[in-house]
Amino acid sequence: MTAAVSHTKPDYPHRHLLGIRGLSAKEIIYLLDLSEQYVKLNQQVDKKRNTLRGRTHINLFFEASTRTQSSFELAGKRLGADVVNMSVSTSSVKKGETLIDTAMTLNSMHPDLLVVRHHAAGAVELLAQKVGCSVINAGDGAHEHPTQALLDALTIRRHKGRFAGLNVAICGDILHSRVARSNILSLGILGARVRVVAPAPLLPSHAEQLGAEVFTDMREGLRDCDIVMMLRLQNERMSGAYVPSPREYYRYFGLDSYTLAFAKPDALVMHPGPMNRGVEISSTVADHARSLIREQVEMGVAVRMAVLEALSAHLPGNSETS
Amino acid sequence: MAGPAPSPECTAYLDARLIDPGSGREMTGGLVVRNGLITDLGPQVTRATAPRDAAIIRCEGHVLAPGLIDCRVFAGEPGHEHKETLDSASQAAAAGGVTTMICMPDTDPVIDDVALVDFIARRARDTATVNIHPMAALTKGLEGRQMTEIGLLTDAGAVAFTDGKKSVADPQLLRRALTYARNFGALVVQHVEEPSLGSGGVMNEGLVSTRLGLPGIPAAAEIIMLERDLRLVELTGARYHAAQISCRQALDAMRAAKKRGLPVTCGASINHLVLNENDIGSYRTFFKMSPPLRSEDDRQSLVEGLADGTLDVIVSDHDPQDQDTKRHPFEEAEFGAIGVETLLPAALSLVHNEKIPLMRVLHALTAGPASVLRLDSGRLEPGAPADLVLIDTETPWQVDAEKLKSKSKNTPFEDKRFQGYALRTVVGGASVFTA
C-alpha cells in the first residue's frame, strides 16, 4: 500500500481542500482510489497507520455536527495524528471573538491540518487565507461540502463501477444545500448526468445554469435515474416559509417505495444524513437493501483519511514533498 | 453654505481647457476668481488681461471644470468618528476634486432634528476644507414611522430628505411625506429596495450568488420599490430622487417616468458603473454594497443611461468601514465601500473605456447634482462660487489604498490602474488640494 500511495501522491497538487470547484477529474479519481485503500484498512482489526504521526489535526466546528466531526476525528486518529476538537459555537464566538481572531489564535498553536465547518459561505476560505496550515472545508454555509461529495462519488463508484452515463437525481432543499452544490460539481466533472428535483421555492436562482437539469416534479425527475440522492429539509423551512407543511412536502417530494418505482429498477438511494424519516424519506426506503445510507457513513471515514493524507504531502517537513 | 469662508484673494487660471457641463460649453482660455467667486472666464482671459493683483496659476492645457458635487457620503460624524470624520472625509474629497459633499443622515444620533443640522454646519465650518451640506432624515430616527420637521430642517440647511440606507417601506407614510415635502418644495431621496424582498440578501441574486451559496437580493426588489414610488410621485407631484439605480429595468422605469413628465431624477454609484457582481470573486467583502453590484448587462445599462441622460447624478456612495466590520465572512460583513477620493478617476475610466464624452461624465458630477439639489455651485459662470477642479485626464497611476486620505481603507479599487486625477482642488477661491 505504501508504495502505491507514494507513487500517486503528486496527483493532488493543492494545499487545501476548500471545495470541489477547481479540482480536475484526475485529482478526484486519485482521491477516490486512495480512499479505496482506506476502506480496506478500516475493515481490518488494526486500523492504525503512522502517516500523520506527530501532526496536529484540529477540528474547528462553528456549527454542531456529530457525524462529520466524528468521521474526521476517526480519520485523523487512524492516521496517527493528534486530534483536537473545538466547538466554537459555544465559546469564543459568544464572547465576541471574530473568525479571524479565532484563526490567529489557532495558528499560534501550530496545527498542521485544520478541518473547519462554518455557517457562512466563504468563511473557510477566509480562514485558510489567514493560517499557515492546510485547511479542509467540512461545510461552509450553502457553498460547498467537498468531502461529502467525494464520499458520495466513492459510494456510487463502488456500486455502479462508473460515472459516465449515470443519471443522478439530487432531491430536496437545493437552495440551502452545500451538499447539492458540491455534488453537482463533482458528479458533473466525473461524467454523470445530474438532475436536481425540488419544489420551486427551494431551487436557487439560475439553477439550470449550474450544470444540472432542473425538475419540479418528483416522478418526472426520477425517471430513468440510477441514483436518487435525498437531501435533508430543515424543520423551520417546512412551516409556510418555503413549503406549506411537512405532510404536503412528503406527499409531493418525499421518497417512498411508490415514488422510487419511477427510477430504474436497480436505482440506489442515498442521503447525507441526518434523515428526517417520514418527511423526505420513508423508513421502508431508508432501510431498504437498495439504500446506501449506512455505507456512505463508512465511506466518509475512508475519504477523509485519503484527503488528510493527500494534504499532508504538502506539509512542511514531509519527506515526500516534491 | 457650510464650509470654509471664501478666500478674499484674486487668482487667474490661465491656458486651461474650460469645461462647463451645465451650459455644454468648452473653450480654451482663462478664468478669474475674486472674493471666492468667478468673475470672468473665456479666451479673453490671458496673461495680459488678467488683473494685476491676481496670483497666476498655469493650467498647461488641463481641464478646468466646476468642482465635483458628491451627493452620497456617509461621513461617520457624529457617532462613528473611528471610521471617518467630516475632517478626514473632506480631505479625501479635496484630494479627489470633490468640492461639495452631501452627507447622509445615517449617523448616531440620526440627523433628524434642527440642532443636528446646525451641528453638521458648525463642524463643517470648523474642520472641513470642502463644502458640506446634510440631507436630513425623512422619518424620525430613520424608523419609517413619523415624518421629520421638513420645513424647519429645510430652513436650517438640509438640502433633501432621505432615510439614507433604508427605504421608506410604508406607502401611506411616504405618500404623506411626499405631499408635505411638495408644500416646501423639498426633495425626497429614496434608497430603492423593497426591504422584505431584499432581507437577508448580501449580493445580487443570480448565478454568481447561487455558486457562492450566498443569499441574493433580486433586482425585482429595486424595480418594485421604484415603480411603487413613481406611482406615489404621480399622485403627489413631489420632487423625488432615486439615490442609486443598479439594474436595467429600474433604469427603464425611470426613463419612462421622465418621459411622462414626472418631477423625478436618479443617480447611480460609480461602483455600479464600473464594477459588476463577478468582482466579488471569492467573497471579497469590499465589494459588498447596497444596492448590490449587479450583472454586466445591468452595468452596461447604467452606462447607456449615463450616455442618454437618464442618470442625472453619479455618486461615490462613500461609506467608510473599518476592519472590525469588514474582516468577516461575506454574509456577516458590513455593506459599503469608500469612494469619494476615487470618484473622479473612476468616472474618467468611463471616458477612456466606454467612450462617454467627458462633458457628459462631468455633467453627472457637477451641474447634474447641483440642479437636483438646487445648489448654486457646479457651474463655470461669472458670479458662481469658485469651486473648481483642475484635471489631468490622461496620466496613468495606480491606487494605493494606504495612501488614500479616508480613515477607512475599504476601497473596491485597491491596486486598480486609473488614467487621470485631480491636479488641484479649489473651494471658494482657495486651493485646498494640489497633487
Short mmCIF file of N, CA and C in Angstrom, two decimals, chain B residues 222-311:
data_model
loop_
_atom_site.label_atom_id
_atom_site.label_comp_id
_atom_site.label_asym_id
_atom_site.label_seq_id
_atom_site.Cartn_x
_atom_site.Cartn_y
_atom_site.Cartn_z
N GLU B 222 -35.60 46.20 -6.23
CA GLU B 222 -35.39 47.60 -6.59
C GLU B 222 -36.49 48.09 -7.55
N ILE B 223 -36.80 47.24 -8.51
CA ILE B 223 -37.78 47.63 -9.53
C ILE B 223 -39.14 47.89 -8.89
N ILE B 224 -39.54 46.97 -8.00
CA ILE B 224 -40.85 47.10 -7.34
C ILE B 224 -40.92 48.38 -6.53
N MET B 225 -39.86 48.64 -5.76
CA MET B 225 -39.86 49.83 -4.91
C MET B 225 -39.90 51.09 -5.76
N LEU B 226 -39.12 51.11 -6.82
CA LEU B 226 -39.07 52.31 -7.66
C LEU B 226 -40.42 52.52 -8.36
N GLU B 227 -40.97 51.45 -8.89
CA GLU B 227 -42.24 51.60 -9.62
C GLU B 227 -43.36 52.05 -8.67
N ARG B 228 -43.34 51.52 -7.45
CA ARG B 228 -44.32 51.98 -6.48
C ARG B 228 -44.14 53.45 -6.17
N ASP B 229 -42.88 53.83 -5.93
CA ASP B 229 -42.60 55.23 -5.60
C ASP B 229 -43.03 56.16 -6.73
N LEU B 230 -42.79 55.71 -7.97
CA LEU B 230 -43.14 56.57 -9.11
C LEU B 230 -44.66 56.81 -9.16
N ARG B 231 -45.42 55.81 -8.76
CA ARG B 231 -46.89 55.99 -8.68
C ARG B 231 -47.23 57.02 -7.61
N LEU B 232 -46.52 56.97 -6.51
CA LEU B 232 -46.80 57.93 -5.43
C LEU B 232 -46.39 59.34 -5.84
N VAL B 233 -45.33 59.44 -6.64
CA VAL B 233 -44.93 60.75 -7.14
C VAL B 233 -46.02 61.29 -8.07
N GLU B 234 -46.56 60.40 -8.88
CA GLU B 234 -47.63 60.78 -9.79
C GLU B 234 -48.83 61.30 -9.00
N LEU B 235 -49.07 60.65 -7.87
CA LEU B 235 -50.21 61.00 -7.02
C LEU B 235 -50.00 62.33 -6.30
N THR B 236 -48.75 62.61 -5.93
CA THR B 236 -48.50 63.75 -5.05
C THR B 236 -47.84 64.94 -5.74
N GLY B 237 -47.13 64.68 -6.83
CA GLY B 237 -46.44 65.77 -7.52
C GLY B 237 -45.18 66.25 -6.84
N ALA B 238 -44.68 65.52 -5.86
CA ALA B 238 -43.48 65.96 -5.15
C ALA B 238 -42.22 65.65 -5.96
N ARG B 239 -41.15 66.39 -5.64
CA ARG B 239 -39.86 66.10 -6.28
C ARG B 239 -39.24 64.88 -5.62
N TYR B 240 -38.80 63.96 -6.45
CA TYR B 240 -38.33 62.66 -5.95
C TYR B 240 -37.03 62.30 -6.66
N HIS B 241 -36.09 61.78 -5.88
CA HIS B 241 -34.80 61.37 -6.44
C HIS B 241 -34.48 59.96 -5.95
N ALA B 242 -34.29 59.04 -6.89
CA ALA B 242 -33.87 57.69 -6.54
C ALA B 242 -32.36 57.72 -6.36
N ALA B 243 -31.90 57.46 -5.12
CA ALA B 243 -30.50 57.67 -4.78
C ALA B 243 -29.56 56.86 -5.67
N GLN B 244 -29.88 55.58 -5.85
CA GLN B 244 -29.00 54.73 -6.63
C GLN B 244 -29.82 53.71 -7.41
N ILE B 245 -29.69 53.77 -8.72
CA ILE B 245 -30.30 52.76 -9.58
C ILE B 245 -29.18 51.76 -9.89
N SER B 246 -29.51 50.47 -9.88
CA SER B 246 -28.45 49.50 -10.13
C SER B 246 -28.78 48.50 -11.23
N CYS B 247 -30.01 48.52 -11.76
CA CYS B 247 -30.33 47.49 -12.75
C CYS B 247 -31.11 48.05 -13.93
N ARG B 248 -31.10 47.31 -15.00
CA ARG B 248 -31.64 47.78 -16.28
C ARG B 248 -33.11 48.15 -16.18
N GLN B 249 -33.91 47.28 -15.56
CA GLN B 249 -35.34 47.54 -15.59
C GLN B 249 -35.75 48.72 -14.71
N ALA B 250 -35.00 48.95 -13.64
CA ALA B 250 -35.28 50.13 -12.82
C ALA B 250 -34.95 51.38 -13.63
N LEU B 251 -33.88 51.31 -14.38
CA LEU B 251 -33.49 52.46 -15.20
C LEU B 251 -34.55 52.70 -16.28
N ASP B 252 -35.07 51.62 -16.86
CA ASP B 252 -36.14 51.76 -17.85
C ASP B 252 -37.37 52.42 -17.24
N ALA B 253 -37.70 52.03 -16.01
CA ALA B 253 -38.86 52.61 -15.33
C ALA B 253 -38.64 54.11 -15.12
N MET B 254 -37.41 54.46 -14.77
CA MET B 254 -37.08 55.87 -14.55
C MET B 254 -37.15 56.65 -15.85
N ARG B 255 -36.66 56.04 -16.91
CA ARG B 255 -36.68 56.69 -18.23
C ARG B 255 -38.12 56.98 -18.65
N ALA B 256 -38.99 55.98 -18.44
CA ALA B 256 -40.39 56.13 -18.82
C ALA B 256 -41.07 57.21 -17.97
N ALA B 257 -40.73 57.25 -16.68
CA ALA B 257 -41.34 58.24 -15.78
C ALA B 257 -40.94 59.66 -16.19
N LYS B 258 -39.68 59.81 -16.59
CA LYS B 258 -39.23 61.13 -17.03
C LYS B 258 -39.97 61.54 -18.31
N LYS B 259 -40.18 60.56 -19.17
CA LYS B 259 -40.89 60.82 -20.41
C LYS B 259 -42.32 61.29 -20.13
N ARG B 260 -42.91 60.71 -19.07
CA ARG B 260 -44.27 61.11 -18.69
C ARG B 260 -44.28 62.49 -18.03
N GLY B 261 -43.09 63.03 -17.77
CA GLY B 261 -43.03 64.37 -17.21
C GLY B 261 -43.05 64.43 -15.70
N LEU B 262 -42.83 63.33 -15.04
CA LEU B 262 -42.80 63.34 -13.57
C LEU B 262 -41.56 64.08 -13.07
N PRO B 263 -41.66 64.74 -11.91
CA PRO B 263 -40.51 65.50 -11.39
C PRO B 263 -39.50 64.58 -10.69
N VAL B 264 -38.95 63.66 -11.45
CA VAL B 264 -38.08 62.65 -10.84
C VAL B 264 -36.69 62.69 -11.45
N THR B 265 -35.71 62.34 -10.62
CA THR B 265 -34.32 62.23 -11.06
C THR B 265 -33.73 60.98 -10.42
N CYS B 266 -32.55 60.59 -10.89
CA CYS B 266 -31.93 59.42 -10.27
C CYS B 266 -30.42 59.49 -10.37
N GLY B 267 -29.80 58.72 -9.51
CA GLY B 267 -28.36 58.62 -9.51
C GLY B 267 -27.94 57.16 -9.61
N ALA B 268 -26.63 56.98 -9.80
CA ALA B 268 -26.05 55.64 -9.70
C ALA B 268 -24.68 55.84 -9.08
N SER B 269 -24.22 54.83 -8.36
CA SER B 269 -22.89 54.98 -7.79
C SER B 269 -21.86 54.62 -8.86
N ILE B 270 -20.70 55.20 -8.71
CA ILE B 270 -19.62 54.92 -9.66
C ILE B 270 -19.28 53.42 -9.63
N ASN B 271 -19.48 52.80 -8.46
CA ASN B 271 -19.19 51.37 -8.35
C ASN B 271 -20.04 50.56 -9.32
N HIS B 272 -21.33 50.93 -9.40
CA HIS B 272 -22.23 50.17 -10.27
C HIS B 272 -21.99 50.47 -11.74
N LEU B 273 -21.28 51.57 -12.02
CA LEU B 273 -20.97 51.91 -13.41
C LEU B 273 -19.70 51.24 -13.90
N VAL B 274 -18.81 50.86 -12.98
CA VAL B 274 -17.54 50.28 -13.44
C VAL B 274 -17.28 48.86 -12.92
N LEU B 275 -18.10 48.38 -11.98
CA LEU B 275 -17.88 47.03 -11.44
C LEU B 275 -19.15 46.20 -11.64
N ASN B 276 -19.00 44.89 -11.53
CA ASN B 276 -20.20 44.04 -11.53
C ASN B 276 -20.03 42.92 -10.50
N GLU B 277 -21.06 42.08 -10.39
CA GLU B 277 -21.09 41.05 -9.35
C GLU B 277 -19.90 40.10 -9.41
N ASN B 278 -19.33 39.91 -10.61
CA ASN B 278 -18.20 38.99 -10.71
C ASN B 278 -16.97 39.49 -9.95
N ASP B 279 -16.91 40.81 -9.72
CA ASP B 279 -15.77 41.36 -8.99
C ASP B 279 -15.71 40.86 -7.55
N ILE B 280 -16.83 40.33 -7.04
CA ILE B 280 -16.83 39.78 -5.68
C ILE B 280 -15.85 38.61 -5.60
N GLY B 281 -15.64 37.96 -6.75
CA GLY B 281 -14.65 36.88 -6.81
C GLY B 281 -14.90 35.86 -5.73
N SER B 282 -13.88 35.61 -4.90
CA SER B 282 -14.11 34.68 -3.82
C SER B 282 -14.35 35.47 -2.53
N TYR B 283 -15.55 35.97 -2.42
CA TYR B 283 -16.04 36.56 -1.18
C TYR B 283 -15.26 37.80 -0.73
N ARG B 284 -14.98 38.70 -1.67
CA ARG B 284 -14.25 39.92 -1.29
C ARG B 284 -15.25 40.94 -0.73
N THR B 285 -15.12 41.19 0.57
CA THR B 285 -16.16 41.97 1.26
C THR B 285 -16.14 43.45 0.89
N PHE B 286 -15.03 43.94 0.32
CA PHE B 286 -15.01 45.35 -0.10
C PHE B 286 -15.95 45.58 -1.28
N PHE B 287 -16.42 44.50 -1.88
CA PHE B 287 -17.36 44.62 -2.99
C PHE B 287 -18.79 44.35 -2.54
N LYS B 288 -18.98 44.26 -1.24
CA LYS B 288 -20.33 44.08 -0.70
C LYS B 288 -20.93 45.46 -0.49
N MET B 289 -21.92 45.80 -1.26
CA MET B 289 -22.51 47.13 -1.14
C MET B 289 -24.01 47.07 -1.38
N SER B 290 -24.67 48.18 -1.05
CA SER B 290 -26.11 48.23 -1.17
C SER B 290 -26.51 49.46 -1.99
N PRO B 291 -27.24 49.32 -3.11
CA PRO B 291 -27.66 48.06 -3.71
C PRO B 291 -26.45 47.22 -4.11
N PRO B 292 -26.67 45.92 -4.28
CA PRO B 292 -25.53 45.05 -4.60
C PRO B 292 -25.04 45.31 -6.02
N LEU B 293 -23.77 45.01 -6.26
CA LEU B 293 -23.25 45.03 -7.63
C LEU B 293 -24.07 44.03 -8.43
N ARG B 294 -24.52 44.44 -9.60
CA ARG B 294 -25.40 43.59 -10.41
C ARG B 294 -24.65 42.94 -11.56
N SER B 295 -25.40 42.46 -12.53
CA SER B 295 -24.79 41.74 -13.65
C SER B 295 -24.10 42.72 -14.61
N GLU B 296 -23.31 42.18 -15.52
CA GLU B 296 -22.64 43.01 -16.52
C GLU B 296 -23.67 43.70 -17.41
N ASP B 297 -24.76 43.02 -17.69
CA ASP B 297 -25.81 43.65 -18.51
C ASP B 297 -26.39 44.87 -17.78
N ASP B 298 -26.60 44.72 -16.49
CA ASP B 298 -27.10 45.85 -15.71
C ASP B 298 -26.09 47.00 -15.72
N ARG B 299 -24.83 46.65 -15.56
CA ARG B 299 -23.80 47.69 -15.58
C ARG B 299 -23.83 48.44 -16.91
N GLN B 300 -23.92 47.68 -17.99
CA GLN B 300 -23.94 48.33 -19.31
C GLN B 300 -25.17 49.22 -19.46
N SER B 301 -26.28 48.78 -18.88
CA SER B 301 -27.49 49.61 -18.99
C SER B 301 -27.28 50.95 -18.28
N LEU B 302 -26.53 50.93 -17.18
CA LEU B 302 -26.26 52.18 -16.48
C LEU B 302 -25.36 53.09 -17.31
N VAL B 303 -24.39 52.48 -17.99
CA VAL B 303 -23.52 53.27 -18.86
C VAL B 303 -24.35 53.91 -19.96
N GLU B 304 -25.29 53.14 -20.52
CA GLU B 304 -26.20 53.70 -21.53
C GLU B 304 -27.05 54.83 -20.93
N GLY B 305 -27.51 54.59 -19.70
CA GLY B 305 -28.34 55.59 -19.02
C GLY B 305 -27.57 56.87 -18.73
N LEU B 306 -26.28 56.73 -18.49
CA LEU B 306 -25.44 57.91 -18.29
C LEU B 306 -25.30 58.65 -19.62
N ALA B 307 -25.07 57.88 -20.69
CA ALA B 307 -24.86 58.49 -22.00
C ALA B 307 -26.12 59.23 -22.47
N ASP B 308 -27.30 58.64 -22.24
CA ASP B 308 -28.51 59.28 -22.77
C ASP B 308 -29.15 60.25 -21.78
N GLY B 309 -28.53 60.43 -20.63
CA GLY B 309 -29.02 61.45 -19.70
C GLY B 309 -30.08 60.97 -18.73
N THR B 310 -30.45 59.69 -18.78
CA THR B 310 -31.42 59.19 -17.80
C THR B 310 -30.84 59.27 -16.39
N LEU B 311 -29.56 58.97 -16.27
CA LEU B 311 -28.89 59.14 -14.98
C LEU B 311 -28.52 60.61 -14.83
#
